[in-house]
C-alpha positions as a LaTeX table, in Angstrom:
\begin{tabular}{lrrr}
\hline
Residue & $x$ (\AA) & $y$ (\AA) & $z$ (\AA) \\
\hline
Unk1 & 18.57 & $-0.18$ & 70.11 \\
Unk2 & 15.57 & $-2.85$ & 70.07 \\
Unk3 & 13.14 & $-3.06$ & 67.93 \\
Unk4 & 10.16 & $-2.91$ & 68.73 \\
Unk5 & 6.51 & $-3.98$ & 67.15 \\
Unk6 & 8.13 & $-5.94$ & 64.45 \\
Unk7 & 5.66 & $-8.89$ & 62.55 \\
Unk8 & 6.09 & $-11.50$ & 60.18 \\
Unk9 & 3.73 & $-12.32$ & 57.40 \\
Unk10 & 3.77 & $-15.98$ & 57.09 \\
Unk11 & 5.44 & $-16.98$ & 53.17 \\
Unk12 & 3.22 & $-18.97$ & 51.20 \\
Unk13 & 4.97 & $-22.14$ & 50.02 \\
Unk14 & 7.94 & $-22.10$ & 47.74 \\
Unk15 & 7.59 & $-17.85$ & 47.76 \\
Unk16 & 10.64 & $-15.57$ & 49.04 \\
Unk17 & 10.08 & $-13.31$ & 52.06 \\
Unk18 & 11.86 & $-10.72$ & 49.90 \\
Unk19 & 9.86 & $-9.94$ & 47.19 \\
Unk20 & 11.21 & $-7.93$ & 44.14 \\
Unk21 & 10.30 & $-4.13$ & 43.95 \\
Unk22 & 7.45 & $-4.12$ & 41.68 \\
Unk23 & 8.58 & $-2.68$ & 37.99 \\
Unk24 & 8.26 & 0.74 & 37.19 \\
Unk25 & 6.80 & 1.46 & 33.71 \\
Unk26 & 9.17 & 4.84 & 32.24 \\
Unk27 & 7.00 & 7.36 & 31.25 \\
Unk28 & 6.15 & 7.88 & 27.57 \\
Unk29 & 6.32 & 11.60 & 27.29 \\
Unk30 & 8.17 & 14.52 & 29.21 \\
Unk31 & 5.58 & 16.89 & 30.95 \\
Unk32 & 5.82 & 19.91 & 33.14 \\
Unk33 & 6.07 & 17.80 & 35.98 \\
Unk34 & 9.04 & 15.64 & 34.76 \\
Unk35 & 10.63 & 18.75 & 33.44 \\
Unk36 & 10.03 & 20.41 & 37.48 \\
Unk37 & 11.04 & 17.15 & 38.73 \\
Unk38 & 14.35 & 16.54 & 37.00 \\
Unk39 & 14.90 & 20.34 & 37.80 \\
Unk40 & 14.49 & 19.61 & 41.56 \\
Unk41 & 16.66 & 16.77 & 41.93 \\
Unk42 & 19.17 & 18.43 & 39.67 \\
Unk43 & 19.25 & 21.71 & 42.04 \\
Unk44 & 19.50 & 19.26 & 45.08 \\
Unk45 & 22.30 & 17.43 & 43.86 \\
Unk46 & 23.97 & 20.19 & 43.10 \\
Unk47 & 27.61 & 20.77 & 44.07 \\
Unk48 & 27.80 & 23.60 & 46.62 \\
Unk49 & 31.23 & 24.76 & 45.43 \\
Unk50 & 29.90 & 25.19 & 42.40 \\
Unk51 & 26.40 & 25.99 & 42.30 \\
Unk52 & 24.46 & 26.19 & 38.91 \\
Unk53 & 24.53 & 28.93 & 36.38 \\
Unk54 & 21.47 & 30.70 & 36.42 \\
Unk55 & 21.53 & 31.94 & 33.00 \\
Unk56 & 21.15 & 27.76 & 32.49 \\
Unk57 & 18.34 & 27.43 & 35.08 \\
Unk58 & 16.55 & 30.87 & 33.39 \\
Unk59 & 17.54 & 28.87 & 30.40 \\
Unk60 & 15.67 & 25.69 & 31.69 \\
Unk61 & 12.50 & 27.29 & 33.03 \\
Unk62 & 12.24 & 29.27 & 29.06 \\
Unk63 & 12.06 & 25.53 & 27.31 \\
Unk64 & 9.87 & 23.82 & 30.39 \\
Unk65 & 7.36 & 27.46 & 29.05 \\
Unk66 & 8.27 & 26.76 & 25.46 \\
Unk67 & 7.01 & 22.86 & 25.67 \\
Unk68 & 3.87 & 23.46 & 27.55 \\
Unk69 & 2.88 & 26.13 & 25.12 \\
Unk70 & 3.64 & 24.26 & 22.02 \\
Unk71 & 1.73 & 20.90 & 24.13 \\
Unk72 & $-1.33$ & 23.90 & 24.80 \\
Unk73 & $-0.94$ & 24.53 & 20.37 \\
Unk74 & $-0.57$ & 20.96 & 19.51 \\
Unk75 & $-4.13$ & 20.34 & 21.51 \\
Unk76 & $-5.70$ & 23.68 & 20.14 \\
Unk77 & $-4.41$ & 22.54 & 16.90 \\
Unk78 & $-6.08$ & 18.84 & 17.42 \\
Unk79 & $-9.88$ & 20.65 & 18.42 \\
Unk80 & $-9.81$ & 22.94 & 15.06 \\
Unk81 & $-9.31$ & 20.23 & 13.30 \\
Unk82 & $-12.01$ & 17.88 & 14.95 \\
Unk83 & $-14.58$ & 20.81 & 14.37 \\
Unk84 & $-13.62$ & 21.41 & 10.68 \\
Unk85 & $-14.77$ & 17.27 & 10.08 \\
Unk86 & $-17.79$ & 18.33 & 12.17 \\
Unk87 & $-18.15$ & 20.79 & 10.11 \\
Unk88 & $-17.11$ & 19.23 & 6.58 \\
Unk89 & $-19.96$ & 15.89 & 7.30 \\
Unk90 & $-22.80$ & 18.43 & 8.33 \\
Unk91 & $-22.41$ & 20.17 & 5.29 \\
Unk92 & $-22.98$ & 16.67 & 2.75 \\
Unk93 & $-26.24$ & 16.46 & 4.23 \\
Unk94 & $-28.57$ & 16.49 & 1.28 \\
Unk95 & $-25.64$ & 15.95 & $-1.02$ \\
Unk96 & $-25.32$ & 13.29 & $-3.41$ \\
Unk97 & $-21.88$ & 11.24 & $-2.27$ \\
Unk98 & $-19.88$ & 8.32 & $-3.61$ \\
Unk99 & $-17.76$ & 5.88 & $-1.43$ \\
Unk100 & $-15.85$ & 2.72 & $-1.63$ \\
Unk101 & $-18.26$ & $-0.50$ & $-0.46$ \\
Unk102 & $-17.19$ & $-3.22$ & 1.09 \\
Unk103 & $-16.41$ & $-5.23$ & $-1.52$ \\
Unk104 & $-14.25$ & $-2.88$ & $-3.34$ \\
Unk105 & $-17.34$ & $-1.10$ & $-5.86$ \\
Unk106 & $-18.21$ & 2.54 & $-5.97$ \\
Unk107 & $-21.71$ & 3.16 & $-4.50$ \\
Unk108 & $-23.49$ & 5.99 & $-4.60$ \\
Unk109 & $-25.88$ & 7.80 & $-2.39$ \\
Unk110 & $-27.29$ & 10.53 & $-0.65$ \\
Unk111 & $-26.21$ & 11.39 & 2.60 \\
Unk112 & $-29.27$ & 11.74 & 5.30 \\
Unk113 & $-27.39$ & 12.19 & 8.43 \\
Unk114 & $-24.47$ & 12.51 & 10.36 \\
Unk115 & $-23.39$ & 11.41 & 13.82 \\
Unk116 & $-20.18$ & 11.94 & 15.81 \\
Unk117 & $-20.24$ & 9.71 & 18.29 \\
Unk118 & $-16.98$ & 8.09 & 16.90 \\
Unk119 & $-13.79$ & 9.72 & 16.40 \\
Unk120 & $-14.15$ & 10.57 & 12.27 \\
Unk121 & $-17.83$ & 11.33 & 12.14 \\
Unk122 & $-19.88$ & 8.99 & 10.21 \\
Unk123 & $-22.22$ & 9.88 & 7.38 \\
Unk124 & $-25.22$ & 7.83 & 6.69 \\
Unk125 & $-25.82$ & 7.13 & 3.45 \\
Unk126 & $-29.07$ & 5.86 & 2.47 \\
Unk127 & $-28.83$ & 3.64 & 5.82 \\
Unk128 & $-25.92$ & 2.72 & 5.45 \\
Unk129 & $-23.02$ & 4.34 & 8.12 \\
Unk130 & $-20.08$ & 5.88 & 5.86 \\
Unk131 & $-16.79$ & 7.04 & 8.02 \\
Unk132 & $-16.13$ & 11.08 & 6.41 \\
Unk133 & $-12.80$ & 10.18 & 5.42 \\
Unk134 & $-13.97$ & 7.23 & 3.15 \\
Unk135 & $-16.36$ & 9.58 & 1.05 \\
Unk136 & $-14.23$ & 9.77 & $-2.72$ \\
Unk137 & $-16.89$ & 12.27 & $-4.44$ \\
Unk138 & $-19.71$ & 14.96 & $-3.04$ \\
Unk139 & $-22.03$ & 16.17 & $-6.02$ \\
Unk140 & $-25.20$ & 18.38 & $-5.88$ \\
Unk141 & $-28.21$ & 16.03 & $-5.22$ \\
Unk142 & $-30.31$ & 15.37 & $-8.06$ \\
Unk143 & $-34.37$ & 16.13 & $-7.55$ \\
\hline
\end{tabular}
């Protein structure tokens, strides 16, 4: 059989016209799609003499539900707690709060405003940006 509408790509000097595959980085963290994937291959490959116990694939396709529910609670889990520091800086505006400085001295202030553009909201405090979870002491503000 010829072949047919075959090129060559010139080699630049001193490079190999075989180049090694390019490296696959392994993934991190098992997914729903790994989980479907592996499940795939693994019913493909099966032996057809002896075909796979489906009390182990119903057994399979329970934990693949089980992990992407407890993935869905782990992020649910993750927002509640975001909104309780939302929730935590808005209420120290007004309040009188202590932090560490830094160059290691308690300073005290009151806190003005608060922004969450960052990950940890920040608290300003008297001008000065505090992150929440560096605040040591909240007291009522003094008139």
């Amino acid at each position: 059989m010829p072949i047919e509408n075959v090129t060559t790509v010139p080699a630049a000097a001193g490079a190999s016209l075989y180049a090694a595959p390019a490296a696959r980085t392994p993934k991190q963290s098992m997914d729903g799609d790994l989980f479907m994937s592996l499940l795939v291959t693994q019913l493909q490959n099966q032996d057809p003499s002896s075909p796979m116990d489906t009390n182990a694939m119903i057994s399979q396709f329970t934990e693949l539900a089980m992990m992407e529910k407890t993935d869905a609670l782990a992020a649910t889990s993750a927002e509640g707690f975001s909104l309780q520091m939302r929730m935590a800086a808005a209420s120290l505006i007004g309040q009188a709060v202590s932090y560490t400085g830094d160059d290691g001295q308690d300073v005290s202030g009151t806190a003005r405003s608060v922004s969450y553009t960052h990950g940890v909201p920040t608290v300003n405090v008297d001008g000065t940006d505090v992150p929440l979870d560096s605040i040591s002491a909240v007291s009522a503000a003094t008139a």
